[in-house]
Coordinates of C-alpha atoms and ligand atoms in Angstrom, one line a residue:
M7 CA -29.8 24.4 -19.8
S8 CA -27.9 26.7 -22.1
A9 CA -27.8 26.4 -25.9
S10 CA -24.3 24.8 -25.6
G11 CA -25.7 21.9 -23.5
P12 CA -26.0 21.1 -19.8
H13 CA -23.5 22.0 -17.1
V14 CA -23.0 19.0 -14.7
L15 CA -22.0 19.5 -11.1
V16 CA -20.3 16.4 -9.7
V17 CA -19.9 16.2 -5.9
G18 CA -16.9 14.0 -4.9
A19 CA -13.7 13.4 -6.7
G20 CA -13.6 9.7 -6.0
T21 CA -13.5 6.8 -8.3
G22 CA -17.0 7.2 -9.8
G23 CA -17.1 11.0 -9.8
L24 CA -13.8 11.4 -11.6
C25 CA -14.5 8.7 -14.2
L26 CA -17.8 10.5 -15.0
A27 CA -16.0 13.8 -15.3
Q28 CA -13.5 12.3 -17.7
G29 CA -16.3 10.9 -19.8
L30 CA -18.3 14.1 -19.9
R31 CA -15.2 16.1 -20.8
R32 CA -14.4 13.6 -23.6
A33 CA -18.0 14.1 -24.9
G34 CA -17.7 17.9 -24.8
I35 CA -20.2 18.3 -21.9
S36 CA -19.4 21.0 -19.4
V37 CA -18.6 19.6 -15.9
S38 CA -17.2 20.8 -12.6
V39 CA -16.2 18.5 -9.7
H40 CA -16.3 19.6 -6.1
E41 CA -14.3 17.6 -3.5
R42 CA -13.9 18.0 0.2
Y43 CA -10.3 17.0 0.4
R44 CA -8.0 20.1 0.4
T45 CA -5.5 18.8 -2.1
R46 CA -5.1 16.0 -4.7
D47 CA -2.7 14.2 -2.4
E48 CA -4.8 14.1 0.7
G49 CA -6.5 11.0 2.1
L50 CA -5.5 7.5 3.2
L51 CA -5.5 6.0 -0.3
G52 CA -2.6 3.6 -0.5
Y53 CA -4.8 0.6 -0.4
R54 CA -5.5 -1.8 -3.2
V55 CA -8.6 -1.9 -5.2
G56 CA -9.3 -4.8 -7.6
I57 CA -10.6 -3.6 -11.0
G58 CA -12.2 -6.3 -13.0
P59 CA -13.5 -6.3 -16.6
T60 CA -16.6 -4.1 -15.7
G61 CA -14.4 -1.4 -14.2
S62 CA -11.7 -1.5 -16.9
R63 CA -14.4 -1.4 -19.7
A64 CA -16.0 1.7 -18.1
L65 CA -12.5 3.4 -17.9
R66 CA -11.8 2.6 -21.5
E67 CA -15.1 4.2 -22.5
C68 CA -14.7 7.4 -20.4
L69 CA -10.9 8.1 -20.5
P70 CA -9.0 9.6 -23.5
P71 CA -7.2 6.6 -25.2
E72 CA -3.7 7.7 -24.0
L73 CA -4.9 8.1 -20.4
F74 CA -6.5 4.6 -20.5
R75 CA -3.2 3.2 -21.6
T76 CA -1.5 5.2 -18.8
Y77 CA -4.0 3.6 -16.4
L78 CA -3.0 0.1 -17.6
A79 CA 0.7 1.0 -17.3
T80 CA 0.2 2.2 -13.6
C81 CA -1.4 -1.0 -12.4
A82 CA 0.5 -3.2 -10.1
R83 CA 1.5 -6.6 -11.4
S84 CA -1.8 -8.5 -12.0
P85 CA -2.5 -11.4 -9.6
R86 CA -1.8 -14.9 -11.2
Y87 CA -3.5 -17.0 -8.5
F88 CA -6.5 -16.9 -6.2
T89 CA -5.4 -18.9 -3.2
V90 CA -7.2 -19.9 0.0
I91 CA -5.1 -20.7 3.1
T92 CA -5.7 -21.5 6.8
Q93 CA -4.4 -19.3 9.6
R94 CA -1.4 -21.7 9.8
M95 CA -0.7 -21.0 6.1
R96 CA -1.8 -24.4 4.9
Q97 CA -3.0 -24.1 1.3
T98 CA -6.7 -25.1 1.1
A99 CA -7.1 -24.2 -2.6
S100 CA -5.4 -22.4 -5.4
F101 CA -6.8 -21.3 -8.8
P102 CA -4.6 -20.0 -11.6
L103 CA -6.1 -16.7 -12.9
R104 CA -6.1 -15.5 -16.6
P105 CA -2.9 -13.8 -17.9
D106 CA -3.2 -10.0 -18.2
T107 CA -2.6 -9.8 -21.9
D108 CA -6.1 -8.3 -22.5
P109 CA -6.5 -4.7 -21.6
V110 CA -10.0 -5.2 -20.3
N111 CA -10.8 -8.8 -19.5
T112 CA -8.3 -9.1 -16.7
E113 CA -8.3 -8.7 -12.9
R114 CA -6.1 -5.7 -12.2
S115 CA -4.6 -4.6 -8.9
V116 CA -4.7 -0.8 -8.6
A117 CA -3.6 1.5 -5.8
R118 CA -6.3 3.9 -4.8
M119 CA -4.0 6.9 -4.8
T120 CA -2.6 6.0 -8.2
L121 CA -6.0 5.5 -9.7
R122 CA -7.1 8.9 -8.3
Q123 CA -4.0 10.5 -9.8
V124 CA -4.7 8.9 -13.2
L125 CA -8.4 10.0 -13.1
L126 CA -7.4 13.6 -12.2
T127 CA -5.1 13.9 -15.2
G128 CA -6.3 16.5 -17.6
L129 CA -9.1 17.6 -15.2
E130 CA -7.0 20.0 -13.2
D131 CA -9.1 23.0 -14.4
V132 CA -12.5 21.5 -13.4
V133 CA -11.8 19.9 -10.1
H134 CA -12.2 22.2 -7.1
F135 CA -10.7 21.0 -3.8
D136 CA -11.6 22.1 -0.3
K137 CA -15.3 22.2 -1.3
T138 CA -17.4 20.3 1.2
L139 CA -21.0 20.2 0.1
T140 CA -23.4 21.1 2.9
R141 CA -26.7 21.4 0.9
Y142 CA -28.2 22.1 -2.4
E143 CA -31.2 23.9 -3.8
Q144 CA -33.2 22.7 -6.8
R145 CA -35.5 25.1 -8.6
D146 CA -38.8 24.5 -10.5
D147 CA -36.9 24.8 -13.9
G148 CA -34.6 22.0 -12.7
S149 CA -31.5 24.1 -12.2
V150 CA -29.5 23.3 -9.1
T151 CA -27.2 25.3 -6.8
A152 CA -24.7 23.4 -4.6
Y153 CA -23.5 25.2 -1.4
F154 CA -20.2 24.5 0.2
A155 CA -18.8 24.8 3.8
D156 CA -16.5 27.7 2.8
G157 CA -19.6 29.9 1.9
S158 CA -19.2 29.5 -1.9
S159 CA -21.7 27.9 -4.3
A160 CA -21.9 26.5 -7.8
D161 CA -24.8 26.4 -10.3
G162 CA -25.6 23.7 -12.8
D163 CA -28.3 21.9 -14.7
L164 CA -27.7 18.5 -13.0
L165 CA -26.2 17.6 -9.6
V166 CA -24.5 14.2 -9.4
A167 CA -23.8 12.8 -5.9
A168 CA -20.6 10.9 -6.1
D169 CA -19.8 11.7 -2.5
G170 CA -19.5 8.2 -1.1
T171 CA -21.2 6.2 1.7
H172 CA -22.0 9.2 3.9
S173 CA -23.4 11.2 1.0
A174 CA -24.6 14.7 2.1
V175 CA -26.6 14.9 -1.2
R176 CA -28.4 11.6 -0.5
R177 CA -29.2 12.7 3.0
Q178 CA -31.1 15.7 1.6
Y179 CA -32.5 14.1 -1.6
L180 CA -33.5 10.6 -0.4
P181 CA -33.6 10.8 3.4
H182 CA -35.2 7.4 3.5
A183 CA -32.2 5.8 1.7
V184 CA -30.0 4.8 4.5
T185 CA -26.9 2.6 5.1
R186 CA -26.5 0.3 8.1
D187 CA -23.6 -1.1 9.9
A188 CA -22.9 -4.6 8.4
G189 CA -21.5 -5.7 11.8
T190 CA -17.9 -6.4 10.8
I191 CA -14.7 -4.4 11.3
N192 CA -11.5 -4.5 9.2
I193 CA -8.1 -3.6 10.1
A194 CA -6.1 -2.6 7.0
T195 CA -2.3 -2.6 7.0
R196 CA 0.4 -2.0 4.4
I197 CA 3.8 -3.6 4.7
P198 CA 6.7 -2.2 2.6
L199 CA 7.8 -5.0 0.3
T200 CA 11.5 -5.6 1.2
A201 CA 13.6 -8.7 0.5
E202 CA 13.0 -9.8 4.1
V203 CA 9.2 -9.5 3.7
R204 CA 9.2 -11.2 0.3
A205 CA 11.1 -14.2 1.9
L206 CA 8.0 -14.7 4.2
L207 CA 5.7 -15.4 1.2
P208 CA 5.4 -18.7 -0.7
E209 CA 5.3 -18.2 -4.5
R210 CA 1.5 -18.5 -4.9
I211 CA 0.9 -16.0 -2.2
E212 CA 3.6 -13.6 -3.5
K213 CA 2.0 -13.7 -7.0
G214 CA -1.7 -13.7 -6.2
I215 CA -4.7 -12.8 -4.1
T216 CA -4.8 -14.8 -0.9
L217 CA -7.9 -15.3 1.3
I218 CA -7.1 -16.4 4.9
F219 CA -9.9 -18.5 6.5
G220 CA -8.8 -18.5 10.2
T221 CA -10.4 -20.3 13.1
G222 CA -12.4 -18.3 15.6
G223 CA -14.0 -16.2 12.8
M224 CA -10.8 -14.3 12.0
M225 CA -10.4 -13.7 8.3
G226 CA -7.8 -12.0 6.2
V227 CA -6.9 -11.1 2.6
L228 CA -3.4 -10.5 1.3
H229 CA -2.3 -8.8 -1.9
V230 CA 1.2 -8.2 -3.0
M231 CA 1.4 -4.9 -4.9
E232 CA 4.4 -4.4 -7.2
F233 CA 4.5 -1.3 -9.4
P234 CA 6.6 -0.3 -12.4
W235 CA 8.5 2.2 -10.3
D236 CA 11.0 1.6 -7.5
R237 CA 11.1 3.0 -4.0
D238 CA 12.6 6.3 -5.3
G239 CA 9.9 6.6 -7.8
A240 CA 12.3 5.8 -10.7
L241 CA 11.0 3.5 -13.4
K242 CA 12.2 -0.1 -13.0
P243 CA 14.4 -1.6 -15.7
G244 CA 12.9 -4.0 -18.2
L245 CA 9.5 -2.2 -18.6
D246 CA 7.8 -2.3 -22.0
P247 CA 9.2 0.8 -23.8
A248 CA 5.7 2.1 -24.7
D249 CA 4.6 1.9 -21.0
A250 CA 7.8 3.5 -19.9
A251 CA 7.3 6.4 -22.3
L252 CA 3.7 6.9 -21.1
L253 CA 4.8 6.8 -17.5
E254 CA 7.7 9.2 -18.2
R255 CA 5.4 11.9 -19.5
W256 CA 2.5 11.3 -17.0
P257 CA 2.3 14.3 -14.6
G258 CA 0.4 12.2 -12.0
R259 CA 3.6 10.4 -11.0
A260 CA 4.8 13.5 -9.1
H261 CA 1.7 13.3 -6.8
D262 CA 1.8 9.6 -6.2
S263 CA 3.9 8.2 -3.3
T264 CA 2.6 4.6 -3.7
R265 CA 5.5 2.1 -3.5
D266 CA 5.7 -1.8 -3.6
N267 CA 3.9 -3.2 -0.6
V268 CA 1.8 -6.0 0.8
N269 CA -1.8 -5.1 1.7
L270 CA -2.9 -7.3 4.6
V271 CA -6.5 -6.8 5.8
I272 CA -8.0 -8.8 8.7
W273 CA -11.6 -8.8 9.6
S274 CA -14.2 -10.4 11.9
T275 CA -17.5 -9.7 13.5
A276 CA -17.5 -6.4 15.4
R277 CA -18.0 -8.4 18.6
R278 CA -14.3 -9.6 18.5
F279 CA -13.0 -6.0 18.6
P280 CA -12.7 -3.7 21.7
P281 CA -15.2 -0.8 21.8
D282 CA -12.5 1.8 21.1
V283 CA -11.2 0.1 17.9
M284 CA -12.3 2.9 15.6
H285 CA -10.2 5.4 17.5
R286 CA -7.0 3.3 17.5
R287 CA -4.3 4.1 15.0
G288 CA -0.6 3.3 14.4
E289 CA 1.3 0.8 16.7
E290 CA -1.7 0.5 18.9
L291 CA -3.9 -0.8 16.0
I292 CA -1.2 -3.1 14.8
G293 CA -0.8 -4.4 18.3
L294 CA -4.5 -5.2 18.4
A295 CA -4.2 -7.0 15.0
L296 CA -1.4 -9.1 16.4
E297 CA -3.4 -9.9 19.5
L298 CA -6.4 -11.0 17.4
T299 CA -4.2 -13.3 15.2
R300 CA -2.3 -14.9 18.1
N301 CA -2.8 -18.4 16.6
W302 CA -1.7 -17.4 13.0
H303 CA 1.4 -18.6 11.4
P304 CA 4.6 -16.7 12.5
H305 CA 5.1 -15.5 8.9
L306 CA 1.7 -13.8 8.8
R307 CA 2.3 -12.3 12.2
Q308 CA 5.7 -11.1 11.1
L309 CA 4.0 -9.3 8.2
L310 CA 1.7 -7.5 10.6
A311 CA 4.7 -6.7 12.8
H312 CA 6.4 -5.0 9.8
A313 CA 3.4 -3.0 8.8
D314 CA 3.8 0.8 8.3
P315 CA 2.2 2.2 11.5
D316 CA 0.9 5.2 9.5
S317 CA -0.9 2.9 7.1
A318 CA -3.0 1.0 9.8
L319 CA -6.6 1.9 9.5
P320 CA -9.8 0.5 11.2
I321 CA -12.8 0.3 8.8
K322 CA -16.4 -0.2 10.0
V323 CA -18.1 -2.0 7.1
A324 CA -21.4 -0.5 6.0
T325 CA -24.1 -1.7 3.6
S326 CA -27.1 0.2 1.9
E327 CA -30.6 -0.8 2.7
P328 CA -32.8 -1.3 -0.4
V329 CA -34.5 1.9 -1.5
P330 CA -38.0 2.1 -3.0
P331 CA -38.1 3.8 -6.5
W332 CA -38.1 7.6 -6.5
K333 CA -39.2 10.2 -9.1
S334 CA -36.2 11.1 -11.3
S335 CA -35.1 14.8 -11.4
T336 CA -32.0 16.9 -12.0
V337 CA -30.3 15.4 -9.0
T338 CA -28.9 11.9 -9.2
L339 CA -26.4 9.6 -7.5
L340 CA -23.7 7.1 -8.3
G341 CA -21.4 4.6 -6.6
D342 CA -21.3 4.3 -2.8
A343 CA -23.5 7.4 -2.5
I344 CA -26.5 5.3 -3.5
H345 CA -25.4 1.6 -3.2
T346 CA -22.7 1.1 -0.6
M347 CA -21.7 -2.5 -0.5
T348 CA -19.4 -4.5 1.8
P349 CA -16.0 -5.5 0.3
G350 CA -17.3 -9.2 0.1
R351 CA -17.2 -9.4 -3.7
G352 CA -14.8 -6.6 -4.3
V353 CA -17.0 -4.8 -6.8
G354 CA -17.9 -1.4 -5.1
A355 CA -15.4 0.6 -7.2
N356 CA -16.2 -1.4 -10.3
T357 CA -19.9 -0.7 -9.9
A358 CA -19.2 3.1 -9.3
L359 CA -17.2 3.0 -12.6
R360 CA -20.0 1.2 -14.4
D361 CA -22.5 3.8 -13.1
A362 CA -20.3 6.6 -14.4
A363 CA -20.0 5.1 -17.9
L364 CA -23.8 4.4 -18.0
L365 CA -24.7 7.9 -16.8
C366 CA -22.3 9.5 -19.2
R367 CA -23.8 7.6 -22.1
Q368 CA -27.3 8.9 -21.1
L369 CA -26.1 12.4 -20.7
R370 CA -24.5 12.4 -24.2
L371 CA -28.0 11.5 -25.6
A372 CA -29.5 14.4 -23.6
A373 CA -26.7 16.8 -24.8
A374 CA -27.4 15.7 -28.4
G375 CA -31.1 16.6 -27.9
E376 CA -32.3 13.0 -28.2
K377 CA -34.0 13.1 -24.8
T378 CA -34.5 15.5 -22.0
L379 CA -32.1 15.7 -19.1
V380 CA -34.6 14.2 -16.7
Q381 CA -35.4 11.4 -19.1
A382 CA -31.7 10.6 -19.4
V383 CA -31.4 10.5 -15.6
A384 CA -34.6 8.3 -15.4
D385 CA -33.1 5.9 -18.0
Y386 CA -29.8 5.7 -16.1
E387 CA -31.5 5.1 -12.7
A388 CA -33.9 2.4 -14.2
V389 CA -30.8 0.3 -15.1
M390 CA -28.4 1.3 -12.2
V391 CA -30.7 0.7 -9.2
P392 CA -31.4 -3.0 -10.0
Y393 CA -27.8 -4.0 -10.7
G394 CA -26.4 -1.8 -7.9
F395 CA -28.6 -3.2 -5.2
A396 CA -28.2 -6.8 -6.5
R397 CA -24.5 -6.3 -5.8
V398 CA -25.2 -4.9 -2.4
A399 CA -27.1 -8.1 -1.6
D400 CA -24.4 -10.4 -3.1
S401 CA -21.6 -8.6 -1.3
L402 CA -23.3 -9.0 2.1
N403 CA -23.5 -12.7 1.8
R404 CA -19.8 -13.3 1.0
S405 CA -16.6 -14.0 2.9
G406 CA -18.1 -13.2 6.3
T407 CA -18.6 -9.5 5.6
S408 CA -21.9 -9.5 7.6
G409 CA -21.5 -9.7 11.3
D410 CA -24.4 -12.1 11.4
D411 CA -22.6 -14.7 9.2
R412 CA -22.8 -18.2 10.5
M413 CA -19.0 -18.1 10.6
Y414 CA -19.2 -16.0 13.7
K415 CA -21.6 -18.2 15.7
P416 CA -20.0 -20.2 18.6
V417 CA -20.5 -23.8 17.5
V418 CA -22.1 -23.5 14.0
G419 CA -19.1 -21.2 13.2
R420 CA -16.7 -24.1 13.3
L421 CA -18.8 -26.2 10.9
A422 CA -19.3 -23.2 8.6
L423 CA -15.5 -22.8 8.5
L424 CA -15.0 -26.4 7.7
G425 CA -17.7 -26.2 5.1
A426 CA -16.1 -23.2 3.4
R427 CA -12.6 -24.7 3.4
G428 CA -14.1 -28.0 2.1
Y429 CA -15.9 -26.2 -0.7
F430 CA -12.8 -24.5 -1.9
G431 CA -10.7 -27.6 -1.5
V432 CA -12.9 -29.8 -3.6
T433 CA -13.6 -27.1 -6.2
S434 CA -9.9 -26.5 -6.8
R435 CA -9.1 -30.2 -7.1
V436 CA -11.8 -31.2 -9.6
P437 CA -10.6 -29.6 -12.9
R438 CA -14.2 -29.1 -14.3
L439 CA -15.3 -27.3 -11.0
A440 CA -12.1 -25.3 -10.9
R441 CA -12.6 -24.1 -14.5
R442 CA -16.2 -23.1 -13.7
F443 CA -15.1 -21.3 -10.5
V444 CA -12.6 -19.2 -12.5
D445 CA -15.1 -18.6 -15.4
D446 CA -17.8 -17.5 -12.8
F447 CA -15.3 -15.2 -11.2
Y448 CA -14.7 -13.3 -14.5
T449 CA -18.3 -13.5 -15.6
Y450 CA -19.4 -11.8 -12.3
R451 CA -16.7 -9.2 -12.5
G452 CA -17.3 -8.6 -16.2
E453 CA -21.1 -8.0 -16.1
E454 CA -22.2 -5.3 -18.6
D455 CA -25.4 -3.5 -19.4
Ligands
LIG150 C1 -11.7 -2.6 2.7 C2 -12.3 -2.3 1.4 C3 -11.8 -2.9 0.2 C4 -12.4 -2.7 -1.0 N1 -12.0 -3.3 -2.1 C5 -12.5 -3.1 -3.3 C6 -12.1 -3.8 -4.5 O1 -11.1 -4.6 -4.5 N2 -12.8 -3.6 -5.7 C7 -13.8 -2.8 -5.8 O2 -14.4 -2.7 -6.8 N3 -14.3 -2.1 -4.7 C8 -13.7 -2.2 -3.5 N4 -14.1 -1.5 -2.4 C9 -15.2 -0.6 -2.5 C10 -14.7 0.8 -3.1 O3 -13.7 1.3 -2.4 C11 -15.9 1.8 -3.2 O4 -17.0 1.2 -3.6 C12 -15.5 2.9 -4.2 O5 -14.4 3.6 -3.8 C13 -16.7 3.8 -4.3 O6 -16.4 4.9 -5.2 P1 -17.2 6.2 -5.1 O7 -16.7 7.1 -6.2 O8 -18.7 6.0 -5.1 O9 -16.9 6.9 -3.7 P2 -15.4 7.3 -3.2 O10 -14.3 6.8 -4.0 O11 -15.5 7.0 -1.7 O12 -15.4 8.9 -3.4 C14 -16.2 9.8 -2.7 C15 -15.6 11.1 -2.7 O13 -16.5 12.1 -2.2 C16 -15.8 13.0 -1.3 N5 -16.8 13.6 -0.5 C17 -17.5 13.0 0.6 N6 -18.4 13.8 1.1 C18 -18.2 15.0 0.4 C19 -18.9 16.3 0.6 N7 -19.8 16.5 1.5 N8 -18.5 17.3 -0.3 C20 -17.6 17.1 -1.2 N9 -16.9 15.9 -1.4 C21 -17.3 14.9 -0.6 C22 -14.8 12.1 -0.6 O14 -13.8 12.8 -0.1 C23 -14.3 11.2 -1.8 O15 -13.3 11.7 -2.5 C24 -13.5 -1.8 -1.1 C25 -14.0 -1.1 0.0 C26 -13.4 -1.4 1.3 C27 -14.0 -0.7 2.5

């Protein structure tokens, strides 16, 4: 470690890695980020990610204040309802969500590509694209060298694996830390939001998050994403003038092609899908989604039929196995690289952001000479591992994201479906239970250290 403080190598310019880099830069700690994508626009990133209070709090802590305000201005309109419907579009339950007047304590809808462009803002000189990490070397003095597929390398005092579910760093550092197939498959689609598409959606669905509990173990989730810019990328009229000014001068807009759309994801146990599903793309994948939802309401099927073929994506859901404690060193991990979770509770990105803020806080103490670098890593890991793996476990038990869920069993499945619909129905109709449901939703999504 040089007299001017540690140099941190971050592998992976995803949600967690970039948030950490923003925080380190803000704290004056030297950082470089190494990303396998060739450019800042690459990757299938048009999908929604829900950022709750935990994630927004971490972003507020790590981003420069103006960039945090830009993040808020780039979010899609916040959902106003959480609604549960049947495959025939009958409403089982609907809960009003809190208004988005608070910058942090709100459920926000963010497009992955947009969030990435926000997080890259101001880091252009430290993010290196087309750098696929193949291995690293750690010396006795703790210093680390990362090696990349193009033959180049980078030296640092700390290596942070922020390289996602299939982390190459984790494979080398903690070979016993593995992920496993959760047994479910998603088909994600995006439907451009036209007047015709909007006409298919009742108000509570158009303005909210909608969970579809279908018969035969076929599930879905639908989000309508409306951004402050139109299909040409021009700012929509009627925006708050302060937001409009921020967006006008934000350079990330030039790299972001995200437009108003409906995200519709269907999922079920992997047994319901043909063996070649992970190789299907475009019309063929949309055709499969339509086949699997033959008994769904015509409006939901019309949505699928209008999906952008380039957006259709099969996702095999993975989950991390619990890891026994390890001895901390100058290599550490954050986000999916250490605790991949199913989308069951929608907190994977929030947890990656929480890790980034926590690690950043610890590294600031190390840079200030209040503890050693390894102690800072140990203190981070002592907090991150318990909450991270608790969320892995919670996520696996939710919304049928495990292929072993009762929902997918032949006879029991029907009872499980009736039970789930009954639970939501009763909860939404009894005001005390409905209030508690919404409070619990925010409490869970707002957990802090
Ligand atoms: C269908 C679905 C829906 C979801 N919805 C939500 C939600 O609503 N809310 C929520 O909080 N979470 C959600 N998640 C989870 C969330 O997407 C992830 O948990 C989050 O993106 C993890 O962030 P990360 O920074 O750890 O990894 P990532 O964002 O995956 O970033 C990893 C980065 O590392 C790069 N990389 C990989 N290997 C290498 C290498 N060898 N060398 C260099 N770079 C490398 C990748 O290209 C990538 O840019 C969802 C997940 C799925 C599958």
